[in-house]
Amino acid sequence: MTPAKRNDVLNDFQEWLLQDGSAWNLGFCRILFFAGVLTIYGSGHFVEWAGVPSIFYDPISFFGHLPAPFGQLALLQCLTIVWFVSLTLSMFGAFTRVATIGSALIGAYLLGLGHNYGFLHHHENPIVMIMFLLAFSSCGDRLSLDNLVLRRFKRMPGRPEADSRYGWPIRLVWLVLCFTYFGAGVSKIACSGLMWTTSGVFADLVWQAGLTHPRQLCISQSVLDANPWIGFIGASAGLFFELTAPALLIWPKWRLFGVSALILMHLVLDYFTGIAYPQYILCALFWVPWNRLLHGRQAAAVAQNQ
Amino acid sequence: MYGQSASHTGFLSSTKLSWLSRLAYNGGCLCICAALLRVALRSYCAAHKPIIASKGQRYVALTLSTILILGYSWDILFRQEHWPFSNTPMFGSWRWSNPLKYSAPGIYGVPASNPQLEFALTENRFYSPFHSSKEFCAIVKVAERKHHSQDSGRVEALRWLAHRYQQTRRSDPQANPELIKLRWYDRQWLVDKLKVPSAVNLQQTLMTEVNVDAR
């Protein structure tokens, strides 16, 4: 690539990344996201890792440089409490910068603990990524206690409603989610090729779930086996939307359709196979233009021009 | 399938060819995606007004996006995992087969009230902090590597589970009957999907058992 072309690519990427965003929208996403994280992880089983013996500990990534959690009950209790406090403060937008940084760092440790025992699951990866992105962003400029204090008590003018500082965090979250889905699609093609769609994976997953945890479904196993086209359509649709996930970055009209399809895929997978990804459904809130949805197009334009 | 080569000798052994072809496919997918996005970005920028952003914001945003793009691209290209980056290989390697062969370990408890019976510990709460029995069973491989023995890994895992069960039972004795033994079965199902209704054949082999300490 010539230096001139490289500059073109960089300029285009910057143009996309640094488009103006709404401070209100980012603040609302912040509230919903941290509320969702508190809801999903509120039961807090993290301290129980202190009871799992070190013989089962197989550290990944930076965990190899940290001591095993076995016997560290007090430390895990302390980290859990601090994390929940950080999440709550982040949700309310109080001491936002410190709270979001704390949420991200402690969250990366606590949510990653379960990956150090021989089994990698992929539920928490986007959650941790988004926490780090919000820690670097100005997500506390609106709908936050910090903003309230700034305006009411310190009598300082806030930042403008529309600015690129509120746009790039949302777009980077989109980038994280696109990589996640696109990576899943590429894995399927790399391992099994397009034959994956005819592999009967969906019907087999339903079988496996039924063998170990029997339950009543609206479509019985025999119907799925007798009609393999159901599984073929489901698998093809899933693969198609995963591979076209990068299109969500650019085309707003495709976003509505594509994101709805991906959420539907998670819900169908959960219903039929018991494989639930509530974290991914939570992350989908960043695709929604909440300011336009709740304030209407006109009000959003007025707010943007102030 | 991809990368399966008849050649087993010479520089390009089947393993290397498989790795190389996988790398080529992953790289190809990333390049195609990048090229298409490049075209889309051009038309996007033509339709939108130029940006105004401070230097600080520009550097922060570009640094973070570079880290994300490089991290994810590396993991997707080389099919590696570097928490919290991942290539999300979910259900990637799947092959159609009939009969469907599925194997999964099963943990069973023998109640003190009736030692002739045994019941499967299916609820995920018994394996907490692991999310499910499947995650719990993965720790056996870790213990096997450290002990260099297959059976001792299962014994260690069952001993920990027994201790964990007793803790759970102390908090709610009504919902958790007293157990005297825990058993680890290797279960294999063979499902003939072409028969109507499908024929399911289960083979269950007791691998190991441990006594549950009543304390």
PDB file of N, CA, C and O in Angstrom, chain A residues 45-83:
ATOM      1  N   HIS A  45     -20.959 -15.115  42.578  1.00  0.00           N
ATOM      2  CA  HIS A  45     -20.359 -16.360  43.054  1.00  0.00           C
ATOM      3  C   HIS A  45     -18.833 -16.308  43.019  1.00  0.00           C
ATOM      4  O   HIS A  45     -18.177 -17.317  43.135  1.00  0.00           O
ATOM      5  N   PHE A  46     -18.275 -15.125  42.878  1.00  0.00           N
ATOM      6  CA  PHE A  46     -16.833 -15.029  42.666  1.00  0.00           C
ATOM      7  C   PHE A  46     -16.031 -15.517  43.865  1.00  0.00           C
ATOM      8  O   PHE A  46     -14.943 -16.080  43.701  1.00  0.00           O
ATOM      9  N   VAL A  47     -16.563 -15.301  45.082  1.00  0.00           N
ATOM     10  CA  VAL A  47     -15.792 -15.702  46.275  1.00  0.00           C
ATOM     11  C   VAL A  47     -15.631 -17.219  46.342  1.00  0.00           C
ATOM     12  O   VAL A  47     -14.727 -17.723  46.998  1.00  0.00           O
ATOM     13  N   GLU A  48     -16.515 -17.949  45.655  1.00  0.00           N
ATOM     14  CA  GLU A  48     -16.430 -19.411  45.715  1.00  0.00           C
ATOM     15  C   GLU A  48     -15.198 -19.954  44.998  1.00  0.00           C
ATOM     16  O   GLU A  48     -14.811 -21.095  45.224  1.00  0.00           O
ATOM     17  N   TRP A  49     -14.576 -19.148  44.137  1.00  0.00           N
ATOM     18  CA  TRP A  49     -13.342 -19.609  43.495  1.00  0.00           C
ATOM     19  C   TRP A  49     -12.238 -19.815  44.517  1.00  0.00           C
ATOM     20  O   TRP A  49     -11.280 -20.564  44.265  1.00  0.00           O
ATOM     21  N   ALA A  50     -12.358 -19.180  45.678  1.00  0.00           N
ATOM     22  CA  ALA A  50     -11.346 -19.361  46.712  1.00  0.00           C
ATOM     23  C   ALA A  50     -11.355 -20.789  47.256  1.00  0.00           C
ATOM     24  O   ALA A  50     -10.385 -21.227  47.881  1.00  0.00           O
ATOM     25  N   GLY A  51     -12.452 -21.521  47.015  1.00  0.00           N
ATOM     26  CA  GLY A  51     -12.551 -22.893  47.507  1.00  0.00           C
ATOM     27  C   GLY A  51     -12.152 -23.942  46.490  1.00  0.00           C
ATOM     28  O   GLY A  51     -12.163 -25.133  46.800  1.00  0.00           O
ATOM     29  N   VAL A  52     -11.791 -23.530  45.267  1.00  0.00           N
ATOM     30  CA  VAL A  52     -11.416 -24.499  44.234  1.00  0.00           C
ATOM     31  C   VAL A  52      -9.906 -24.727  44.321  1.00  0.00           C
ATOM     32  O   VAL A  52      -9.131 -23.784  44.161  1.00  0.00           O
ATOM     33  N   PRO A  53      -9.454 -25.956  44.574  1.00  0.00           N
ATOM     34  CA  PRO A  53      -8.029 -26.210  44.808  1.00  0.00           C
ATOM     35  C   PRO A  53      -7.149 -25.838  43.606  1.00  0.00           C
ATOM     36  O   PRO A  53      -7.580 -25.879  42.461  1.00  0.00           O
ATOM     37  N   SER A  54      -5.898 -25.541  43.917  1.00  0.00           N
ATOM     38  CA  SER A  54      -4.951 -25.099  42.882  1.00  0.00           C
ATOM     39  C   SER A  54      -4.626 -26.185  41.875  1.00  0.00           C
ATOM     40  O   SER A  54      -4.141 -25.891  40.783  1.00  0.00           O
ATOM     41  N   ILE A  55      -4.883 -27.424  42.234  1.00  0.00           N
ATOM     42  CA  ILE A  55      -4.579 -28.498  41.287  1.00  0.00           C
ATOM     43  C   ILE A  55      -5.423 -28.401  40.024  1.00  0.00           C
ATOM     44  O   ILE A  55      -5.056 -28.904  38.966  1.00  0.00           O
ATOM     45  N   PHE A  56      -6.553 -27.705  40.123  1.00  0.00           N
ATOM     46  CA  PHE A  56      -7.422 -27.533  38.955  1.00  0.00           C
ATOM     47  C   PHE A  56      -7.150 -26.221  38.229  1.00  0.00           C
ATOM     48  O   PHE A  56      -7.791 -25.926  37.235  1.00  0.00           O
ATOM     49  N   TYR A  57      -6.196 -25.452  38.728  1.00  0.00           N
ATOM     50  CA  TYR A  57      -5.958 -24.106  38.195  1.00  0.00           C
ATOM     51  C   TYR A  57      -5.041 -24.197  36.983  1.00  0.00           C
ATOM     52  O   TYR A  57      -3.922 -24.714  37.068  1.00  0.00           O
ATOM     53  N   ASP A  58      -5.520 -23.685  35.850  1.00  0.00           N
ATOM     54  CA  ASP A  58      -4.745 -23.711  34.606  1.00  0.00           C
ATOM     55  C   ASP A  58      -4.794 -22.297  34.017  1.00  0.00           C
ATOM     56  O   ASP A  58      -5.594 -22.002  33.138  1.00  0.00           O
ATOM     57  N   PRO A  59      -3.927 -21.374  34.515  1.00  0.00           N
ATOM     58  CA  PRO A  59      -4.101 -19.957  34.178  1.00  0.00           C
ATOM     59  C   PRO A  59      -3.884 -19.628  32.712  1.00  0.00           C
ATOM     60  O   PRO A  59      -3.067 -20.241  32.027  1.00  0.00           O
ATOM     61  N   ILE A  60      -4.670 -18.685  32.246  1.00  0.00           N
ATOM     62  CA  ILE A  60      -4.543 -18.179  30.871  1.00  0.00           C
ATOM     63  C   ILE A  60      -4.108 -16.716  30.932  1.00  0.00           C
ATOM     64  O   ILE A  60      -4.268 -16.054  31.958  1.00  0.00           O
ATOM     65  N   SER A  61      -3.517 -16.253  29.851  1.00  0.00           N
ATOM     66  CA  SER A  61      -3.230 -14.827  29.686  1.00  0.00           C
ATOM     67  C   SER A  61      -2.467 -14.278  30.898  1.00  0.00           C
ATOM     68  O   SER A  61      -1.553 -14.916  31.413  1.00  0.00           O
ATOM     69  N   PHE A  62      -2.876 -13.094  31.412  1.00  0.00           N
ATOM     70  CA  PHE A  62      -2.131 -12.457  32.492  1.00  0.00           C
ATOM     71  C   PHE A  62      -2.341 -13.135  33.839  1.00  0.00           C
ATOM     72  O   PHE A  62      -1.634 -12.844  34.803  1.00  0.00           O
ATOM     73  N   PHE A  63      -3.298 -14.058  33.925  1.00  0.00           N
ATOM     74  CA  PHE A  63      -3.531 -14.750  35.195  1.00  0.00           C
ATOM     75  C   PHE A  63      -2.333 -15.598  35.599  1.00  0.00           C
ATOM     76  O   PHE A  63      -2.161 -15.931  36.766  1.00  0.00           O
ATOM     77  N   GLY A  64      -1.493 -15.942  34.629  1.00  0.00           N
ATOM     78  CA  GLY A  64      -0.290 -16.705  34.939  1.00  0.00           C
ATOM     79  C   GLY A  64       0.678 -15.918  35.820  1.00  0.00           C
ATOM     80  O   GLY A  64       1.507 -16.514  36.511  1.00  0.00           O
ATOM     81  N   HIS A  65       0.580 -14.594  35.796  1.00  0.00           N
ATOM     82  CA  HIS A  65       1.475 -13.762  36.605  1.00  0.00           C
ATOM     83  C   HIS A  65       0.867 -13.414  37.953  1.00  0.00           C
ATOM     84  O   HIS A  65       1.491 -12.729  38.762  1.00  0.00           O
ATOM     85  N   LEU A  66      -0.361 -13.884  38.200  1.00  0.00           N
ATOM     86  CA  LEU A  66      -1.024 -13.583  39.458  1.00  0.00           C
ATOM     87  C   LEU A  66      -1.135 -14.856  40.284  1.00  0.00           C
ATOM     88  O   LEU A  66      -1.157 -15.966  39.725  1.00  0.00           O
ATOM     89  N   PRO A  67      -1.225 -14.749  41.605  1.00  0.00           N
ATOM     90  CA  PRO A  67      -1.382 -15.967  42.417  1.00  0.00           C
ATOM     91  C   PRO A  67      -2.752 -16.595  42.193  1.00  0.00           C
ATOM     92  O   PRO A  67      -3.710 -15.910  41.831  1.00  0.00           O
ATOM     93  N   ALA A  68      -2.822 -17.912  42.398  1.00  0.00           N
ATOM     94  CA  ALA A  68      -4.101 -18.626  42.262  1.00  0.00           C
ATOM     95  C   ALA A  68      -5.075 -18.121  43.321  1.00  0.00           C
ATOM     96  O   ALA A  68      -4.667 -17.758  44.422  1.00  0.00           O
ATOM     97  N   PRO A  69      -6.380 -18.112  42.989  1.00  0.00           N
ATOM     98  CA  PRO A  69      -7.347 -17.588  43.953  1.00  0.00           C
ATOM     99  C   PRO A  69      -7.642 -18.531  45.121  1.00  0.00           C
ATOM    100  O   PRO A  69      -8.329 -18.135  46.057  1.00  0.00           O
ATOM    101  N   PHE A  70      -7.112 -19.759  45.099  1.00  0.00           N
ATOM    102  CA  PHE A  70      -7.418 -20.724  46.147  1.00  0.00           C
ATOM    103  C   PHE A  70      -6.938 -20.182  47.497  1.00  0.00           C
ATOM    104  O   PHE A  70      -5.778 -19.807  47.661  1.00  0.00           O
ATOM    105  N   GLY A  71      -7.847 -20.154  48.468  1.00  0.00           N
ATOM    106  CA  GLY A  71      -7.505 -19.683  49.799  1.00  0.00           C
ATOM    107  C   GLY A  71      -7.549 -18.173  49.968  1.00  0.00           C
ATOM    108  O   GLY A  71      -7.374 -17.660  51.069  1.00  0.00           O
ATOM    109  N   GLN A  72      -7.801 -17.462  48.875  1.00  0.00           N
ATOM    110  CA  GLN A  72      -7.797 -15.985  48.945  1.00  0.00           C
ATOM    111  C   GLN A  72      -9.221 -15.471  49.150  1.00  0.00           C
ATOM    112  O   GLN A  72      -9.697 -14.622  48.408  1.00  0.00           O
ATOM    113  N   LEU A  73      -9.892 -16.004  50.186  1.00  0.00           N
ATOM    114  CA  LEU A  73     -11.301 -15.671  50.374  1.00  0.00           C
ATOM    115  C   LEU A  73     -11.484 -14.184  50.672  1.00  0.00           C
ATOM    116  O   LEU A  73     -12.350 -13.522  50.086  1.00  0.00           O
ATOM    117  N   ALA A  74     -10.666 -13.675  51.587  1.00  0.00           N
ATOM    118  CA  ALA A  74     -10.815 -12.263  51.982  1.00  0.00           C
ATOM    119  C   ALA A  74     -10.575 -11.352  50.789  1.00  0.00           C
ATOM    120  O   ALA A  74     -11.313 -10.367  50.585  1.00  0.00           O
ATOM    121  N   LEU A  75      -9.556 -11.667  49.988  1.00  0.00           N
ATOM    122  CA  LEU A  75      -9.236 -10.843  48.823  1.00  0.00           C
ATOM    123  C   LEU A  75     -10.387 -10.849  47.825  1.00  0.00           C
ATOM    124  O   LEU A  75     -10.793  -9.805  47.316  1.00  0.00           O
ATOM    125  N   LEU A  76     -10.948 -12.039  47.577  1.00  0.00           N
ATOM    126  CA  LEU A  76     -12.050 -12.129  46.607  1.00  0.00           C
ATOM    127  C   LEU A  76     -13.290 -11.418  47.120  1.00  0.00           C
ATOM    128  O   LEU A  76     -14.020 -10.781  46.352  1.00  0.00           O
ATOM    129  N   GLN A  77     -13.534 -11.523  48.437  1.00  0.00           N
ATOM    130  CA  GLN A  77     -14.688 -10.805  49.004  1.00  0.00           C
ATOM    131  C   GLN A  77     -14.514  -9.302  48.812  1.00  0.00           C
ATOM    132  O   GLN A  77     -15.440  -8.603  48.407  1.00  0.00           O
ATOM    133  N   CYS A  78     -13.305  -8.839  49.105  1.00  0.00           N
ATOM    134  CA  CYS A  78     -12.999  -7.412  48.993  1.00  0.00           C
ATOM    135  C   CYS A  78     -13.162  -6.959  47.543  1.00  0.00           C
ATOM    136  O   CYS A  78     -13.808  -5.935  47.270  1.00  0.00           O
ATOM    137  N   LEU A  79     -12.594  -7.735  46.615  1.00  0.00           N
ATOM    138  CA  LEU A  79     -12.676  -7.363  45.192  1.00  0.00           C
ATOM    139  C   LEU A  79     -14.114  -7.348  44.711  1.00  0.00           C
ATOM    140  O   LEU A  79     -14.518  -6.471  43.937  1.00  0.00           O
ATOM    141  N   THR A  80     -14.902  -8.327  45.178  1.00  0.00           N
ATOM    142  CA  THR A  80     -16.311  -8.400  44.746  1.00  0.00           C
ATOM    143  C   THR A  80     -17.079  -7.180  45.225  1.00  0.00           C
ATOM    144  O   THR A  80     -17.832  -6.570  44.457  1.00  0.00           O
ATOM    145  N   ILE A  81     -16.863  -6.821  46.493  1.00  0.00           N
ATOM    146  CA  ILE A  81     -17.579  -5.652  47.040  1.00  0.00           C
ATOM    147  C   ILE A  81     -17.156  -4.396  46.294  1.00  0.00           C
ATOM    148  O   ILE A  81     -18.000  -3.587  45.888  1.00  0.00           O
ATOM    149  N   VAL A  82     -15.849  -4.226  46.113  1.00  0.00           N
ATOM    150  CA  VAL A  82     -15.362  -3.027  45.413  1.00  0.00           C
ATOM    151  C   VAL A  82     -15.907  -2.990  43.984  1.00  0.00           C
ATOM    152  O   VAL A  82     -16.284  -1.927  43.469  1.00  0.00           O
ATOM    153  N   TRP A  83     -15.984  -4.165  43.344  1.00  0.00           N
ATOM    154  CA  TRP A  83     -16.478  -4.193  41.972  1.00  0.00           C
ATOM    155  C   TRP A  83     -17.938  -3.783  41.899  1.00  0.00           C
ATOM    156  O   TRP A  83     -18.315  -2.981  41.037  1.00  0.00           O
TER     157      TRP A  83
END
